[in-house]
Tab-separated table of C-alpha atoms and ligand atoms in Angstrom:
chain	number	residue	atom	x	y	z
A	1	MET	CA	-118.076	145.270	148.469
A	2	VAL	CA	-117.273	142.798	151.257
A	3	ASP	CA	-118.898	143.455	154.632
A	4	MET	CA	-115.556	143.037	156.374
A	5	PHE	CA	-112.164	141.497	155.766
A	6	CYS	CA	-110.154	139.783	158.445
A	7	TYR	CA	-107.551	137.065	157.954
A	8	GLN	CA	-105.516	137.612	161.040
A	9	CYS	CA	-106.024	134.249	162.749
A	10	SER	CA	-105.996	130.573	161.797
A	11	GLN	CA	-109.779	130.266	162.132
A	12	THR	CA	-110.315	132.538	159.143
A	13	ALA	CA	-113.129	131.397	156.814
A	14	LYS	CA	-112.027	128.889	154.141
A	15	GLY	CA	-108.441	129.712	155.027
A	16	THR	CA	-108.716	132.932	153.006
A	17	GLY	CA	-110.598	135.513	155.066
A	18	CYS	CA	-113.735	136.268	157.054
A	19	THR	CA	-115.741	138.575	154.793
A	20	VAL	CA	-119.346	138.335	156.063
A	21	ARG	CA	-118.953	137.644	159.787
A	22	GLY	CA	-115.985	136.334	161.714
A	23	VAL	CA	-115.728	132.620	162.479
A	24	CYS	CA	-114.963	133.962	165.965
A	25	GLY	CA	-118.279	135.846	165.927
A	26	LYS	CA	-116.815	139.255	165.106
A	27	GLU	CA	-119.450	141.504	163.502
A	28	PRO	CA	-118.553	143.552	160.407
A	29	THR	CA	-118.948	146.863	162.281
A	30	VAL	CA	-116.569	145.649	164.986
A	31	ALA	CA	-114.059	144.502	162.353
A	32	ARG	CA	-114.272	147.872	160.610
A	33	LEU	CA	-113.903	149.822	163.845
A	34	GLN	CA	-110.806	147.754	164.583
A	35	ASP	CA	-109.455	148.571	161.121
A	36	ASN	CA	-110.230	152.228	161.735
A	37	LEU	CA	-108.408	152.123	165.059
A	38	ILE	CA	-105.360	150.591	163.384
A	39	PHE	CA	-105.417	153.356	160.748
A	40	ALA	CA	-105.565	156.057	163.429
A	41	LEU	CA	-102.691	154.338	165.291
A	42	LYS	CA	-100.629	154.283	162.096
A	43	GLY	CA	-101.143	158.032	161.680
A	44	MET	CA	-100.214	158.661	165.304
A	45	SER	CA	-97.127	156.487	164.897
A	46	ALA	CA	-95.861	158.723	162.103
A	47	TYR	CA	-96.105	161.816	164.321
A	48	ASN	CA	-94.764	159.968	167.334
A	49	TYR	CA	-91.798	158.677	165.353
A	50	ASN	CA	-90.921	162.163	164.084
A	51	ALA	CA	-91.170	163.509	167.630
A	52	ASN	CA	-89.002	160.660	168.977
A	53	VAL	CA	-86.377	161.436	166.328
A	54	LEU	CA	-86.212	164.930	167.832
A	55	GLY	CA	-85.654	163.423	171.278
A	56	VAL	CA	-89.125	163.728	172.849
A	57	LYS	CA	-91.455	160.996	174.074
A	58	ASP	CA	-94.740	160.763	175.947
A	59	SER	CA	-95.407	157.596	177.906
A	60	ASP	CA	-99.220	158.085	177.653
A	61	VAL	CA	-98.961	158.103	173.857
A	62	ASP	CA	-96.733	155.034	173.794
A	63	GLU	CA	-99.040	153.196	176.204
A	64	PHE	CA	-102.073	154.046	174.087
A	65	LEU	CA	-100.389	152.814	170.911
A	66	THR	CA	-99.852	149.453	172.598
A	67	LYS	CA	-103.332	149.308	174.149
A	68	GLY	CA	-104.983	150.284	170.871
A	69	LEU	CA	-103.162	147.594	168.903
A	70	TYR	CA	-103.796	144.975	171.583
A	71	SER	CA	-107.537	145.772	171.377
A	72	THR	CA	-107.550	144.587	167.768
A	73	LEU	CA	-106.000	141.169	168.530
A	74	THR	CA	-108.171	138.083	168.008
A	75	ASN	CA	-110.738	137.401	170.751
A	76	VAL	CA	-110.083	140.539	172.791
A	77	ASN	CA	-112.739	143.138	172.027
A	78	PHE	CA	-116.122	142.490	170.385
A	79	ASP	CA	-117.743	145.708	171.684
A	80	ALA	CA	-118.492	148.289	168.960
A	81	GLU	CA	-119.229	151.043	171.468
A	82	ASP	CA	-115.931	150.495	173.225
A	83	LEU	CA	-114.096	150.551	169.891
A	84	ILE	CA	-115.645	153.952	169.123
A	85	ASN	CA	-114.449	155.144	172.512
A	86	LEU	CA	-111.009	153.800	171.637
A	87	GLY	CA	-111.181	155.835	168.403
A	88	LEU	CA	-111.871	158.930	170.495
A	89	GLU	CA	-109.038	157.989	172.877
A	90	ALA	CA	-106.805	157.678	169.812
A	91	GLY	CA	-107.929	161.189	168.846
A	92	GLU	CA	-106.985	162.434	172.319
A	93	ALA	CA	-103.582	160.739	172.185
A	94	ASN	CA	-103.064	162.161	168.706
A	95	VAL	CA	-103.703	165.686	170.027
A	96	LYS	CA	-100.943	165.011	172.568
A	97	VAL	CA	-98.537	163.664	169.972
A	98	MET	CA	-99.162	166.527	167.531
A	99	LYS	CA	-98.571	169.039	170.346
A	100	MET	CA	-95.363	167.245	171.279
A	101	LEU	CA	-94.122	167.225	167.693
A	102	LYS	CA	-95.031	170.877	167.136
A	103	GLN	CA	-93.217	171.907	170.309
A	104	ALA	CA	-90.183	169.862	169.252
A	105	HIS	CA	-90.191	171.586	165.852
A	106	ILE	CA	-90.385	175.005	167.539
A	107	ASP	CA	-87.688	174.113	170.075
A	108	HIS	CA	-85.320	172.996	167.317
A	109	TYR	CA	-86.137	175.369	164.473
A	110	GLY	CA	-87.936	178.348	166.043
A	111	GLU	CA	-91.571	179.395	165.699
A	112	PRO	CA	-92.548	179.631	162.020
A	113	GLU	CA	-93.001	183.043	160.466
A	114	PRO	CA	-94.623	183.789	157.105
A	115	ALA	CA	-92.133	183.268	154.287
A	116	GLU	CA	-92.385	183.930	150.573
A	117	VAL	CA	-90.962	180.871	148.866
A	118	LYS	CA	-89.571	180.859	145.343
A	119	VAL	CA	-91.184	178.175	143.203
A	120	GLY	CA	-89.175	176.922	140.234
A	121	ALA	CA	-85.634	175.935	139.355
A	122	GLN	CA	-82.611	178.165	139.797
A	123	GLU	CA	-79.314	177.556	138.066
A	124	GLY	CA	-76.957	175.052	139.627
A	125	PRO	CA	-76.694	171.585	141.174
A	126	ALA	CA	-79.828	170.607	143.056
A	127	ILE	CA	-81.223	168.307	145.717
A	128	ILE	CA	-84.977	167.876	146.156
A	129	VAL	CA	-86.201	166.815	149.596
A	130	THR	CA	-89.655	165.295	149.942
A	131	GLY	CA	-91.580	163.963	152.926
A	132	HIS	CA	-92.069	165.531	156.345
A	133	ASP	CA	-88.800	165.145	158.254
A	134	LEU	CA	-87.427	168.563	159.239
A	135	LYS	CA	-84.416	167.055	161.017
A	136	ALA	CA	-83.311	165.432	157.750
A	137	LEU	CA	-83.611	168.770	155.958
A	138	ASP	CA	-81.705	170.547	158.719
A	139	GLU	CA	-78.831	168.067	158.577
A	140	LEU	CA	-78.723	168.252	154.785
A	141	LEU	CA	-78.639	172.056	154.871
A	142	LYS	CA	-75.749	171.977	157.350
A	143	GLN	CA	-73.818	169.667	155.039
A	144	THR	CA	-74.456	171.697	151.876
A	145	GLU	CA	-73.320	174.967	153.478
A	146	GLY	CA	-70.440	176.481	151.532
A	147	THR	CA	-71.240	174.488	148.374
A	148	ASP	CA	-73.211	175.743	145.366
A	149	VAL	CA	-75.756	172.928	145.730
A	150	LYS	CA	-79.274	174.276	146.032
A	151	VAL	CA	-81.769	172.438	148.213
A	152	TYR	CA	-85.430	172.475	147.167
A	153	THR	CA	-88.416	171.330	149.155
A	154	HIS	CA	-91.164	169.245	147.600
A	155	SER	CA	-94.741	168.656	148.782
A	156	GLU	CA	-95.133	168.651	152.586
A	157	MET	CA	-91.580	169.974	153.117
A	158	LEU	CA	-92.753	173.410	151.910
A	159	PRO	CA	-93.557	174.707	155.431
A	160	ALA	CA	-89.890	174.188	156.385
A	161	HIS	CA	-89.251	177.597	154.798
A	162	GLY	CA	-91.177	179.233	157.647
A	163	TYR	CA	-88.836	178.011	160.403
A	164	PRO	CA	-86.124	180.605	161.185
A	165	GLU	CA	-83.467	177.996	161.948
A	166	LEU	CA	-84.006	176.342	158.571
A	167	ARG	CA	-84.517	179.326	156.347
A	168	LYS	CA	-81.290	180.904	157.643
A	169	TYR	CA	-79.395	178.550	155.313
A	170	GLU	CA	-78.581	180.187	151.975
A	171	ASN	CA	-78.698	176.808	150.226
A	172	LEU	CA	-82.432	176.457	150.945
A	173	ALA	CA	-83.445	177.699	147.524
A	174	GLY	CA	-87.165	177.151	147.076
A	175	GLN	CA	-89.907	174.682	146.226
A	176	LEU	CA	-90.342	172.413	143.231
A	177	GLY	CA	-93.752	170.884	142.531
A	178	GLY	CA	-96.837	170.537	144.647
A	179	ALA	CA	-98.488	167.612	146.391
A	180	TRP	CA	-96.948	164.126	146.684
A	181	PHE	CA	-98.605	162.670	143.589
A	182	ASP	CA	-96.807	164.987	141.142
A	183	GLN	CA	-93.436	163.482	142.163
A	184	LYS	CA	-93.084	161.184	139.150
A	185	ASP	CA	-93.365	164.195	136.829
A	186	ILE	CA	-91.368	166.599	138.969
A	187	PHE	CA	-88.524	164.203	139.754
A	188	SER	CA	-88.307	163.178	136.083
A	189	LYS	CA	-88.327	166.791	134.925
A	190	TYR	CA	-85.567	168.140	137.182
A	191	ASN	CA	-82.144	166.530	136.918
A	192	ALA	CA	-81.522	166.634	140.649
A	193	ALA	CA	-80.596	164.236	143.430
A	194	ILE	CA	-83.683	163.393	145.470
A	195	VAL	CA	-84.109	162.461	149.129
A	196	ALA	CA	-87.332	160.827	150.314
A	197	THR	CA	-87.513	161.276	154.081
A	198	SER	CA	-90.914	159.725	154.842
A	199	ASN	CA	-94.291	159.166	153.224
A	200	CYS	CA	-95.574	159.921	150.658
A	201	VAL	CA	-92.893	158.441	148.402
A	202	LEU	CA	-93.840	156.477	145.276
A	203	LEU	CA	-92.031	153.698	143.446
A	204	PRO	CA	-89.697	155.638	141.145
A	205	LYS	CA	-89.781	155.883	137.368
A	206	ASP	CA	-86.697	154.729	135.474
A	207	GLU	CA	-85.951	158.374	134.636
A	208	TYR	CA	-84.832	159.119	138.186
A	209	ALA	CA	-84.411	155.680	139.829
A	210	ASP	CA	-80.617	156.130	139.857
A	211	ARG	CA	-80.703	159.496	141.619
A	212	ILE	CA	-83.255	158.969	144.405
A	213	PHE	CA	-82.152	158.178	147.966
A	214	THR	CA	-84.319	157.129	150.880
A	215	MET	CA	-83.767	157.324	154.602
A	216	ASP	CA	-85.209	156.310	157.906
A	217	VAL	CA	-88.578	154.561	157.532
A	218	ALA	CA	-88.875	155.422	153.824
A	219	LYS	CA	-87.432	152.667	151.649
A	220	LEU	CA	-87.519	151.730	147.973
A	221	PRO	CA	-86.106	148.558	146.398
A	222	ASP	CA	-82.538	148.820	145.057
A	223	THR	CA	-82.249	152.416	146.221
A	224	PRO	CA	-79.366	153.803	148.268
A	225	VAL	CA	-80.145	154.703	151.847
A	226	VAL	CA	-78.849	157.753	153.699
A	227	GLU	CA	-77.370	156.357	156.906
A	228	ASN	CA	-76.843	158.386	160.081
A	229	TYR	CA	-77.732	161.643	158.329
A	230	ASP	CA	-74.614	161.408	156.177
A	231	PHE	CA	-75.700	163.181	152.983
A	232	LYS	CA	-72.306	163.098	151.255
A	233	PRO	CA	-73.463	160.562	148.606
A	234	VAL	CA	-76.496	162.755	147.870
A	235	ILE	CA	-74.424	165.926	147.575
A	236	ASP	CA	-71.866	164.136	145.364
A	237	LYS	CA	-74.705	162.884	143.155
A	238	ALA	CA	-76.166	166.383	142.815
A	239	ILE	CA	-72.756	167.726	141.720
A	240	GLU	CA	-72.168	164.803	139.338
A	241	LEU	CA	-75.554	165.468	137.671
A	242	GLY	CA	-74.418	168.935	136.630
A	243	GLY	CA	-77.326	171.106	137.616
A	244	LEU	CA	-80.611	172.700	136.672
A	245	ASP	CA	-81.259	175.513	134.248
A	246	ALA	CA	-82.941	178.579	135.638
A	247	GLU	CA	-86.626	178.956	134.896
A	248	GLU	CA	-89.151	181.672	135.556
A	249	LEU	CA	-89.998	181.765	139.256
A	250	THR	CA	-93.264	182.334	141.048
A	251	THR	CA	-93.806	182.622	144.803
A	252	ILE	CA	-96.093	181.153	147.447
A	253	THR	CA	-96.418	182.100	151.089
A	254	THR	CA	-96.203	179.582	153.910
A	255	GLY	CA	-95.177	179.470	157.560
A	256	PHE	CA	-97.922	181.036	159.639
A	257	GLY	CA	-97.443	179.961	163.247
A	258	ALA	CA	-100.003	180.336	166.024
A	259	SER	CA	-98.150	183.422	167.364
A	260	THR	CA	-98.321	185.230	164.013
A	261	VAL	CA	-102.043	184.557	163.638
A	262	LEU	CA	-102.849	185.342	167.265
A	263	SER	CA	-100.855	188.591	167.135
A	264	LEU	CA	-103.776	189.682	164.929
A	265	ALA	CA	-106.370	188.619	167.531
A	266	ASP	CA	-107.552	192.145	168.433
A	267	LYS	CA	-107.883	193.084	164.776
A	268	ILE	CA	-109.705	189.815	164.025
A	269	LYS	CA	-112.124	190.509	166.890
A	270	GLU	CA	-112.785	194.021	165.612
A	271	LEU	CA	-113.378	192.747	162.052
A	272	VAL	CA	-115.680	189.924	163.180
A	273	GLU	CA	-117.699	192.314	165.368
A	274	ALA	CA	-117.956	194.803	162.495
A	275	GLY	CA	-119.238	192.000	160.218
A	276	LYS	CA	-116.177	192.317	157.965
A	277	ILE	CA	-115.077	188.730	158.668
A	278	LYS	CA	-118.133	186.473	158.546
A	279	ARG	CA	-116.558	183.062	158.909
A	280	PHE	CA	-113.328	181.106	159.155
A	281	PHE	CA	-112.729	177.979	157.142
A	282	LEU	CA	-110.120	175.327	157.708
A	283	VAL	CA	-109.703	173.688	154.318
A	284	GLY	CA	-106.942	171.128	154.429
A	285	GLY	CA	-105.671	167.602	154.692
A	286	CYS	CA	-104.234	165.323	152.074
A	287	ASP	CA	-104.348	166.075	148.381
A	288	GLY	CA	-105.079	163.328	145.888
A	289	PRO	CA	-105.004	162.842	142.126
A	290	PHE	CA	-108.762	162.331	141.872
A	291	PRO	CA	-110.910	164.630	139.726
A	292	LYS	CA	-113.194	164.979	142.758
A	293	SER	CA	-110.353	166.641	144.690
A	294	ASN	CA	-110.818	169.713	142.474
A	295	TYR	CA	-113.741	170.397	144.795
A	296	TYR	CA	-111.312	172.011	147.238
A	297	ARG	CA	-110.025	174.547	144.703
A	298	GLU	CA	-113.532	175.368	143.510
A	299	PHE	CA	-114.676	175.645	147.103
A	300	VAL	CA	-111.950	178.154	148.036
A	301	GLN	CA	-112.297	180.060	144.754
A	302	ASN	CA	-116.010	180.549	145.277
A	303	LEU	CA	-115.945	181.605	148.908
A	304	PRO	CA	-117.254	185.126	149.607
A	305	GLU	CA	-114.642	187.822	150.192
A	306	ASP	CA	-115.494	188.258	153.862
A	307	VAL	CA	-114.106	184.914	155.017
A	308	VAL	CA	-110.628	183.759	156.043
A	309	VAL	CA	-109.208	180.383	154.971
A	310	LEU	CA	-106.751	178.478	157.142
A	311	THR	CA	-105.025	175.569	155.458
A	312	LEU	CA	-102.461	172.857	156.130
A	313	ALA	CA	-101.004	169.632	154.735
A	314	CYS	CA	-100.596	168.936	151.042
A	315	GLY	CA	-104.277	169.646	150.314
A	316	LYS	CA	-103.241	173.304	150.193
A	317	PHE	CA	-101.582	172.768	146.816
A	318	LYS	CA	-105.016	172.645	145.256
A	319	PHE	CA	-105.395	176.389	145.883
A	320	ASN	CA	-102.315	177.981	147.452
A	321	ASP	CA	-101.454	179.708	144.180
A	322	LEU	CA	-104.612	181.817	144.530
A	323	ASP	CA	-104.192	185.416	145.602
A	324	LEU	CA	-107.035	185.879	148.074
A	325	GLY	CA	-105.693	189.206	149.354
A	326	ASP	CA	-106.470	190.360	152.876
A	327	ILE	CA	-109.184	191.894	154.997
A	328	GLU	CA	-107.706	195.087	156.474
A	329	GLY	CA	-104.333	193.432	157.032
A	330	VAL	CA	-105.601	189.950	157.968
A	331	PRO	CA	-104.516	187.566	155.187
A	332	ARG	CA	-107.400	185.618	153.677
A	333	LEU	CA	-105.272	182.534	153.009
A	334	ILE	CA	-103.165	181.347	155.921
A	335	ASP	CA	-100.920	178.301	155.446
A	336	LEU	CA	-100.284	176.785	158.883
A	337	GLY	CA	-97.914	174.077	157.682
A	338	GLN	CA	-97.787	170.300	157.534
A	339	CYS	CA	-100.578	167.857	158.422
A	340	ASN	CA	-99.346	167.592	162.020
A	341	ASP	CA	-99.852	171.368	162.219
A	342	ALA	CA	-103.553	170.552	162.526
A	343	ILE	CA	-102.698	171.162	166.175
A	344	VAL	CA	-101.858	174.791	165.313
A	345	ALA	CA	-105.312	175.147	163.756
A	346	VAL	CA	-106.822	173.669	166.934
A	347	ASP	CA	-104.824	176.078	169.129
A	348	ILE	CA	-105.925	179.031	167.007
A	349	ALA	CA	-109.570	177.890	167.080
A	350	LEU	CA	-109.479	177.484	170.869
A	351	ALA	CA	-107.850	180.914	171.267
A	352	LEU	CA	-110.615	182.421	169.101
A	353	CYS	CA	-113.191	180.648	171.302
A	354	ASP	CA	-111.657	182.404	174.336
A	355	LEU	CA	-111.564	185.701	172.459
A	356	PHE	CA	-115.266	185.543	171.613
A	357	GLY	CA	-116.348	183.696	174.774
A	358	VAL	CA	-117.929	180.841	172.820
A	359	GLY	CA	-117.504	177.078	172.505
A	360	LEU	CA	-115.818	175.374	169.563
A	361	ASN	CA	-119.094	174.695	167.768
A	362	GLU	CA	-120.389	178.262	168.271
A	363	LEU	CA	-117.302	179.701	166.607
A	364	PRO	CA	-117.983	180.705	162.982
A	365	LEU	CA	-115.536	178.046	161.799
A	366	THR	CA	-116.200	175.318	159.263
A	367	ILE	CA	-113.732	172.498	158.734
A	368	VAL	CA	-113.542	171.017	155.245
A	369	LEU	CA	-111.253	167.984	155.351
A	370	SER	CA	-109.630	166.095	152.538
A	371	TRP	CA	-108.179	162.741	153.429
A	372	MET	CA	-105.919	160.267	151.668
A	373	GLU	CA	-103.857	158.294	154.133
A	374	GLN	CA	-103.932	157.303	157.764
A	375	LYS	CA	-102.559	160.474	159.404
A	376	ALA	CA	-105.806	162.075	158.275
A	377	ALA	CA	-107.730	159.301	160.078
A	378	ALA	CA	-105.891	160.190	163.294
A	379	ILE	CA	-106.629	163.895	162.777
A	380	LEU	CA	-110.303	163.186	162.087
A	381	TRP	CA	-110.565	161.322	165.402
A	382	SER	CA	-108.750	164.192	167.161
A	383	LEU	CA	-111.369	166.628	165.870
A	384	LEU	CA	-114.163	164.259	166.921
A	385	TYR	CA	-112.532	163.891	170.337
A	386	LEU	CA	-112.557	167.710	170.634
A	387	GLY	CA	-116.290	167.540	169.895
A	388	LYS	CA	-116.136	169.427	166.592
A	389	THR	CA	-119.372	168.995	164.661
A	390	ASP	CA	-120.602	169.960	161.180
A	391	MET	CA	-117.386	169.082	159.344
A	392	LEU	CA	-117.323	168.230	155.661
A	393	ILE	CA	-115.189	165.338	154.478
A	394	GLY	CA	-114.025	164.186	151.040
A	395	PRO	CA	-113.053	163.560	148.371
A	396	VAL	CA	-114.599	160.153	149.159
A	397	LEU	CA	-116.016	158.687	152.332
A	398	PRO	CA	-113.605	156.422	154.225
A	399	ALA	CA	-114.067	152.873	152.922
A	400	TRP	CA	-113.682	151.443	156.440
A	401	ALA	CA	-116.966	153.094	157.429
A	402	ASN	CA	-120.056	150.977	156.748
A	403	GLU	CA	-123.597	152.292	157.014
A	404	ASP	CA	-123.727	151.807	160.798
A	405	ILE	CA	-120.505	153.749	161.327
A	406	LEU	CA	-121.546	156.512	158.916
A	407	ASN	CA	-124.920	156.813	160.635
A	408	TYR	CA	-123.149	157.191	163.949
A	409	LEU	CA	-120.803	159.883	162.573
A	410	VAL	CA	-123.659	161.759	160.918
A	411	ASN	CA	-126.040	161.529	163.869
A	412	THR	CA	-123.461	162.362	166.513
A	413	TYR	CA	-121.199	164.821	164.700
A	414	ASN	CA	-123.116	165.825	161.578
A	415	LEU	CA	-120.096	164.782	159.522
A	416	THR	CA	-121.150	165.393	155.917
A	417	PRO	CA	-119.614	164.286	152.619
A	418	ILE	CA	-118.562	167.107	150.312
A	419	GLY	CA	-121.071	167.811	147.552
A	420	ASP	CA	-121.231	170.635	145.057
A	421	PRO	CA	-118.852	173.394	146.204
A	422	ILE	CA	-121.192	176.289	145.476
A	423	GLU	CA	-124.197	174.591	147.086
A	424	ASP	CA	-122.070	173.646	150.117
A	425	ILE	CA	-120.916	177.256	150.510
A	426	LYS	CA	-124.498	178.542	150.288
A	427	LYS	CA	-125.588	176.078	152.947
A	428	ILE	CA	-122.714	176.960	155.283
A	429	MET	CA	-123.144	180.712	154.799
A	430	GLY	CA	-126.913	180.355	155.400
A	431	GLU	CA	-127.898	181.738	151.986
B	501	LIG	S1	-110.119	137.162	164.232
B	501	LIG	FE1	-112.205	136.416	163.804
B	501	LIG	S2	-112.781	137.569	162.021
B	501	LIG	FE2	-110.557	137.660	162.124
B	501	LIG	S3	-109.777	135.938	160.916
B	501	LIG	FE3	-109.951	135.236	163.011
B	501	LIG	S4	-112.008	134.340	163.068
B	501	LIG	FE4	-111.990	135.595	161.269
B	502	LIG	S1	-100.527	165.446	153.915
B	502	LIG	FE1	-100.972	163.264	153.766
B	502	LIG	S2	-101.033	162.805	151.577
B	502	LIG	FE2	-100.009	164.758	151.839
B	502	LIG	S3	-97.818	164.271	151.814
B	502	LIG	FE3	-98.515	164.436	153.968
B	502	LIG	S4	-99.057	162.335	154.520
B	502	LIG	FE4	-98.947	162.387	152.263
């Protein structure tokens, strides 16, 4: 493994890259903290972009994006401590941007309510929408109204079913597939038109390359682009393809908003005080195709029955088919939505802190994160900015973190890599 990699300026070592120490004097830890900051800024940009598309902006967020990027320019900042502080500032700005995006989603589509979503194909022409962009789905649903084209969500679009102003459309039929990385199988299997609205889209297989469309920031080579939310070519393609055959359906529940969860606050308090709820877990983040990611399913499967699991982002697909039941009316598996809905989990946690009169780290709440791409880096720094300690992270440690950075995260926040699920549960539950 190289100590660092930087080839951003003309001084770069041997004209190929500074890998041990910068020709400019940049230390590996500084280079890695700059990389980390860029990753967090990329994640924030995704949320900020989606919020901007819905017509909202925050000048503090925009200013921080610029300042953060500028701090990584050659010969500007060689101070590791300051770059950690900038990571925490990125976390703070990301809290702001997630709040802004969540509010924009609620303003446009209503506050999510729990929804049972049909999983599987129904008969008729079909469009599958993947990504995170609710505005794209809304516009598509408007344009399919009155046709027999069924619109299915894929991956992180699942929580769209919870929003009243989206689920009111009859054409919103259900969900096909799980997390982003099953798309090559799912899109090959179902003879549908496909719209990729954002990450995480993959280079298509030949089987469906002629029926996938992209839009906005998502782009694929030689693939038609939906311009100005005009989905006519997509709808025409879905009709031309003929349609799907019906298959046996299952259901999953999504769409818990903060209001739904907090309407149970008194009951939750009573159950916690009676020892019937021992702990809350937030198990979520990005899913990945690594065998080690099965940890998250095993972890949730092996939790004792007196705990409640909050989840969000596509990591939920590792276990959201499990029926965990409820504790006297409080569901044991609560899907809060997309990755940006990490802010809903934060709001719920802070409301529970008020309810019990304790600080965030006194609350019986353990966060078990899975990360894949850079939105998760932004969310991690948001949680660190909020001072959350004792989190578990996996399936692998971030490669941008060298020993110095890991030592800092462990010593300051007790951030721990995931291990064996059963041993981790025992440790957390104090057994
Ligand atoms: S900024 Fe420094 S570390 Fe990066 S390429 Fe230039 S000399 Fe090397
Ligand atoms: S949660 Fe992360 S990995 Fe999953 S689809 Fe969203 S951005 Fe991609």
